[in-house]
Short mmCIF file of C-alpha atoms and ligand atoms in Angstrom, two decimals:
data_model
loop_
_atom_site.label_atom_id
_atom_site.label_comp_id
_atom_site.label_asym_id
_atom_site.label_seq_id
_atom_site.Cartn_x
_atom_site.Cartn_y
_atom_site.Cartn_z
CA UNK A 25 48.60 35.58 -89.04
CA UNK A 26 51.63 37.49 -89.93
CA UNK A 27 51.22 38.37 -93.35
CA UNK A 28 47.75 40.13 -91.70
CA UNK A 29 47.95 44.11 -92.92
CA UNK A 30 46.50 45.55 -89.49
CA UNK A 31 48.55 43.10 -87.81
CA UNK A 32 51.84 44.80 -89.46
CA UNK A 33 50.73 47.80 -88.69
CA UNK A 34 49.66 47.45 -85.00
CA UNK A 35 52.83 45.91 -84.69
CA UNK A 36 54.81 48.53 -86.06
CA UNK A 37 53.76 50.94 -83.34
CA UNK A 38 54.84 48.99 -80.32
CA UNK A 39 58.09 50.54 -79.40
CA UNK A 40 60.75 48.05 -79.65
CA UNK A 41 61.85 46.05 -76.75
CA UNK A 42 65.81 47.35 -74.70
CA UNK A 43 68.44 45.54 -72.77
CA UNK A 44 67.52 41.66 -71.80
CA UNK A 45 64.06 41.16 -73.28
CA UNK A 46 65.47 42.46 -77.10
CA UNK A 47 68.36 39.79 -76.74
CA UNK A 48 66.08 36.90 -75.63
CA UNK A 49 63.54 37.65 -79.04
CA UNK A 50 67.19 37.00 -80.55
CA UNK A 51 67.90 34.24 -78.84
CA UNK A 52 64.63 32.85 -79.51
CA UNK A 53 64.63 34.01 -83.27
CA UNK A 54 67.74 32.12 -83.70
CA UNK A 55 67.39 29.07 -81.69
CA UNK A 56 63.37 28.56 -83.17
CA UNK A 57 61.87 29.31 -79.91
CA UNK A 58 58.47 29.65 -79.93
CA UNK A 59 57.73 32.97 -77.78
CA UNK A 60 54.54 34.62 -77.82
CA UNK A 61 54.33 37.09 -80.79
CA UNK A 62 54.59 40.67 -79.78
CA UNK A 63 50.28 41.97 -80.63
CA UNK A 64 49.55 39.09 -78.47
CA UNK A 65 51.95 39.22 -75.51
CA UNK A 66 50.84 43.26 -75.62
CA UNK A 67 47.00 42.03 -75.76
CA UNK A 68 47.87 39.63 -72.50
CA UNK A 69 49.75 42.86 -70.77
CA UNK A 70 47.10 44.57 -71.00
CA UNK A 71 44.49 42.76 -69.92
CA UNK A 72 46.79 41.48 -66.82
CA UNK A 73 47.27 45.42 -65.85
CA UNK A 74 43.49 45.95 -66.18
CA UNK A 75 43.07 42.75 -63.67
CA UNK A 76 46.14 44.04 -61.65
CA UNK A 77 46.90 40.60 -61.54
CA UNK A 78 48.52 39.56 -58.40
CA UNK A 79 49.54 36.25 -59.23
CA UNK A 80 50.10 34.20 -62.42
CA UNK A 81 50.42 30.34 -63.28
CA UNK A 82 52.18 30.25 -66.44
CA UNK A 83 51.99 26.58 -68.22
CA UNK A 84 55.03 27.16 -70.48
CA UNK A 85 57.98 29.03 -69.79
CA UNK A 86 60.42 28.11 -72.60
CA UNK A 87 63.61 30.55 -72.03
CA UNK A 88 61.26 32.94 -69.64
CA UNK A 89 59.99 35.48 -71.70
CA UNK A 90 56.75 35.68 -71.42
CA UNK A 91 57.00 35.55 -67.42
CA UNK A 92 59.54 38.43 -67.28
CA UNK A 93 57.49 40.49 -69.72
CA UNK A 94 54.79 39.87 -67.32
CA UNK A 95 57.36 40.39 -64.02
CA UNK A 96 57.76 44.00 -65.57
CA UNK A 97 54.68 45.69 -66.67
CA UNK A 98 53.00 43.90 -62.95
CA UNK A 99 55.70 44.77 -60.97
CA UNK A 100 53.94 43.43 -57.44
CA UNK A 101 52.64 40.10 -59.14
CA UNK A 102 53.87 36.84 -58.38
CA UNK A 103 54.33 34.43 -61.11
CA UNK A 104 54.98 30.59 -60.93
CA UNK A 105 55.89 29.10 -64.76
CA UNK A 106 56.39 25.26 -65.49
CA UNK A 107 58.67 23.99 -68.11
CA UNK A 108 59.82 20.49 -68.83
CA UNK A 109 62.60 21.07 -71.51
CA UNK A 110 65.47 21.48 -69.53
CA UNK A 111 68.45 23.36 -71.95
CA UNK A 112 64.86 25.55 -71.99
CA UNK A 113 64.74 26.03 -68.13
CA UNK A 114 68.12 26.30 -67.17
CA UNK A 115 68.01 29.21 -70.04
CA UNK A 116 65.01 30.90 -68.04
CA UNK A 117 66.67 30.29 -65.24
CA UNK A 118 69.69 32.41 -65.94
CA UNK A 119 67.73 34.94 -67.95
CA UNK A 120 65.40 35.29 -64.69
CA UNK A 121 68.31 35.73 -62.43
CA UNK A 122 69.67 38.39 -64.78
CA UNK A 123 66.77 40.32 -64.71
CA UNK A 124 67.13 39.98 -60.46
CA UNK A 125 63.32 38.79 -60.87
CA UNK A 126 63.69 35.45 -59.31
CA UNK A 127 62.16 37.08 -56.14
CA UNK A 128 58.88 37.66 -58.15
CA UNK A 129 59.45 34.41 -60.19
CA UNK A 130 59.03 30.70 -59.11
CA UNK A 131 60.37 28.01 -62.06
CA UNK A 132 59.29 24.59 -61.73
CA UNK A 133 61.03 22.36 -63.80
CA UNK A 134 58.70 19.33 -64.80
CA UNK A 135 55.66 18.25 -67.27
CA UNK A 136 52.95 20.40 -66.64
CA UNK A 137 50.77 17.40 -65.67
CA UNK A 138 52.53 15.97 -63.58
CA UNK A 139 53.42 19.02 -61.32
CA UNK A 140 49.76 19.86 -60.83
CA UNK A 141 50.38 19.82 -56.37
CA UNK A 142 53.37 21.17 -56.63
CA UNK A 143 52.67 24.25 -58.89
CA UNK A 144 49.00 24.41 -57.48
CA UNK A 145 50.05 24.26 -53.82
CA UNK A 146 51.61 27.92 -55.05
CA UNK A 147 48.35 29.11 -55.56
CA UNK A 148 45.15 30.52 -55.91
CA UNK A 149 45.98 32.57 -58.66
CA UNK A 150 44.18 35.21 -60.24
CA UNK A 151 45.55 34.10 -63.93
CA UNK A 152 46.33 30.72 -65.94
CA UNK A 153 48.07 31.67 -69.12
CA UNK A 154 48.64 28.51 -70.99
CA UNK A 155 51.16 28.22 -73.39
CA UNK A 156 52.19 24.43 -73.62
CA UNK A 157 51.50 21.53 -76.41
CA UNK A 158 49.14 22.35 -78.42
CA UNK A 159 47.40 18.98 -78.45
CA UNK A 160 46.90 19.27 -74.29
CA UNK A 161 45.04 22.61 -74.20
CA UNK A 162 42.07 21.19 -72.70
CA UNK A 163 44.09 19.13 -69.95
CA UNK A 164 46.38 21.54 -69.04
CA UNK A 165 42.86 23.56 -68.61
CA UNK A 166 41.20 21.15 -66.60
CA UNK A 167 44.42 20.59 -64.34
CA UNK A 168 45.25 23.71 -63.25
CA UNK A 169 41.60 26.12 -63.27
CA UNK A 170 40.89 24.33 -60.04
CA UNK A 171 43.56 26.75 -58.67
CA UNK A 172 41.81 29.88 -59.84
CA UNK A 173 40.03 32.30 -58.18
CA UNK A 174 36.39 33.32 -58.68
CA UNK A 175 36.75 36.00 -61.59
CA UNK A 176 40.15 34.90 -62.38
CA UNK A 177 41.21 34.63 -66.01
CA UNK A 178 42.48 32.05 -68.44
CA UNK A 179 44.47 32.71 -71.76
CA UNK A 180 45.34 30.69 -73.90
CA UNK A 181 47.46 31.21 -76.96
CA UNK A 182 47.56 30.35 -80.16
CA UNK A 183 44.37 29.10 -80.03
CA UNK A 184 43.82 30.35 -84.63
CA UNK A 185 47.84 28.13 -85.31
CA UNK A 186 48.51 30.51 -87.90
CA UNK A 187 44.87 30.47 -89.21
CA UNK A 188 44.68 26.88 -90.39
CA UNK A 189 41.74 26.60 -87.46
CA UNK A 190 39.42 28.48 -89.76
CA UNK A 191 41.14 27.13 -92.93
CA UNK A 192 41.46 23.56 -92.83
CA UNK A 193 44.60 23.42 -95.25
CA UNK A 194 47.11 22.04 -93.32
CA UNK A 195 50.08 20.65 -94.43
CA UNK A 196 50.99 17.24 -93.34
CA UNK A 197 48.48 15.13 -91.22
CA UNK A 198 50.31 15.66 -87.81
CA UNK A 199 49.19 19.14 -88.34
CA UNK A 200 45.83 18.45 -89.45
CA UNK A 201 45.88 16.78 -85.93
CA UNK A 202 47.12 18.90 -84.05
CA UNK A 203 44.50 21.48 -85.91
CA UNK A 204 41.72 19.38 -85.04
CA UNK A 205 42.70 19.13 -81.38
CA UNK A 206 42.75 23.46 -81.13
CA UNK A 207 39.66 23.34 -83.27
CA UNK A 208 38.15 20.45 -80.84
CA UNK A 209 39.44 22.84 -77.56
CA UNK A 210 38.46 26.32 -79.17
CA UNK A 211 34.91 24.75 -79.39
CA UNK A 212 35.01 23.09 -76.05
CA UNK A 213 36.02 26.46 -74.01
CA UNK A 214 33.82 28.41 -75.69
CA UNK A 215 30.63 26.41 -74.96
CA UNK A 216 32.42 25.90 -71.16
CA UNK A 217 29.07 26.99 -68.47
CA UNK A 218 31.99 28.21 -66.01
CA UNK A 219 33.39 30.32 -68.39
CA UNK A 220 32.95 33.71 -70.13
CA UNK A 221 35.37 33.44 -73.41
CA UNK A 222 36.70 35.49 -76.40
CA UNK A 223 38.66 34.35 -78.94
CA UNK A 224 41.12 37.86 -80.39
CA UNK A 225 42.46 37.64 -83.80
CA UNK A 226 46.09 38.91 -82.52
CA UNK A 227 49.64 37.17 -82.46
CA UNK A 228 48.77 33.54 -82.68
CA UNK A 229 45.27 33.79 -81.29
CA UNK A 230 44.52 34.31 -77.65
CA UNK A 231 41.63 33.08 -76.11
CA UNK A 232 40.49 35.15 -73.11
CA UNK A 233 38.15 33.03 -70.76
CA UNK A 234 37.06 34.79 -67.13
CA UNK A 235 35.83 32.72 -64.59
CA UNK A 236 32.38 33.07 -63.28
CA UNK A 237 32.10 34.33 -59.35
CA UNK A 238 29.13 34.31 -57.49
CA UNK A 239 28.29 37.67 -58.79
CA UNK A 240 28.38 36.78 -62.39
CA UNK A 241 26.45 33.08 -62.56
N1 SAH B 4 55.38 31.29 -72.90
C1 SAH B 4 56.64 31.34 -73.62
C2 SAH B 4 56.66 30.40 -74.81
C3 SAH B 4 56.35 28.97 -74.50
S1 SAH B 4 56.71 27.88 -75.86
C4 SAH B 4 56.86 32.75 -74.10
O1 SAH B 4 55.96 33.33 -74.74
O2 SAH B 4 57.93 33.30 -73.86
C5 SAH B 4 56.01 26.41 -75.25
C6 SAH B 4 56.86 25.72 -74.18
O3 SAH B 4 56.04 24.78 -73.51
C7 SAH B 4 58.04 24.92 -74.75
O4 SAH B 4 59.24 25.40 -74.22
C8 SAH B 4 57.77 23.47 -74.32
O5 SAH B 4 58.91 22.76 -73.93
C9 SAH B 4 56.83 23.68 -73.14
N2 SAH B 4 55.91 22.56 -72.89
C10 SAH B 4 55.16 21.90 -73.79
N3 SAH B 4 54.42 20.96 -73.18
C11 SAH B 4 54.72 21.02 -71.86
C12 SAH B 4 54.29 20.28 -70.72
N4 SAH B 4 53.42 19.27 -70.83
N5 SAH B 4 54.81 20.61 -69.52
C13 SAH B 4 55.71 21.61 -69.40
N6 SAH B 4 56.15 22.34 -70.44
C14 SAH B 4 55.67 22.05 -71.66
MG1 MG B 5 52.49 30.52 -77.79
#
């Protein structure tokens, strides 16, 4: 949703990011790593601060981004993030370690679901933020919300894939899959009787889902 006017313009007032995080969005530009797009990643921010999230299960760490962007605006959070592409992980790793946030920061290398004890056993958590395959979303979702708390909150990015969820003109057939799948999820979560969920029109689209507690049923 790039070429979106308000998008352009939203994004034109976040204030540019110093030091590590502006040379991993290089490193990512230029090595075609997918990292969440900057109205989105703010959207997530904020709605961790307004949580004060304590700790995160990322699904999706790709060179660590994401998690450090997190480590910094929740500076007493604790984050575990899975990734299974390892030139990918050993890149978080080193960007982590950088930062001196591997403290607040547990990697686990693996497929996300296969690592379901391991990563869980780190938990309750008060946030899943999913950003894996595409064609898992609902998996992924099913795997690891066991491990969150009452209240707790699920997003889930790029839930509109560039807006061919609402226009149906995709490309090439894998990505008419692959639409159909998000489409087939987006639907699914929405409709979900544990679940209170939003879909926002920002970066990729990010699907905010909050757990029902015993005070909200
Ligand atoms: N959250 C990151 C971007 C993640 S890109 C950020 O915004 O900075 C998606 C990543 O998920 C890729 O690196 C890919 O290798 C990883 N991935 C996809 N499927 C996975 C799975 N089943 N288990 C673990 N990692 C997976
Ligand atoms: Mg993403």
């Amino acid at each position: 949703m790039k070429e979106d006017k308000l998008q352009k313009y939203i994004e034109s007032l976040i204030p540019p990011r110093q030091g590590i995080l502006a040379e991993m969005e290089t490193y990512a530009d230029e090595h075609r790593v997918p990292i969440m797009e900057a109205t989105g990643i703010e959207t997530m921010l904020q709605i961790l601060r307004m949580k004060q999230a304590e700790t995160i299960l990322e699904v999706g760490t790709a060179i660590g981004y994401s998690a450090l962007r997190m480590a910094f605006a929740l500076p007493k959070s604790k984050i575990v993030t899975i990734e299974r592409d390892k030139e990918r992980f050993s890149k978080a790793k080193e960007y982590i370690q950088r930062a001196e946030k591997e403290d607040q920061i547990t990697t686990v290398f693996g497929d996300a679901l296969e690592v379901v004890d391991q990563a869980g056993s780190l938990g309750p958590f008060d946030v899943l933020f999913i950003d894996a395959a595409k064609g898992q979303y609902q998996r992924f979702f099913e795997l690891y919300s066991a491990f969150l708390k009452p209240g707790g909150i699920v997003v889930t990015d790029n839930v509109l894939f560039k807006g061919l969820v609402a226009t149906q003109d995709s490309p090439t057939k894998r990505i008419q899959n692959l639409v159909k799948k998000i489409d087939h999820f987006n639907h699914w979560l929405t409709n979900h009787p544990d679940y209170d969920t939003v879909i926002l029109p920002v970066g990729d689209g990010v699907a905010i889902s909050v757990k029902r507690g015993e005070e909200n049923e």
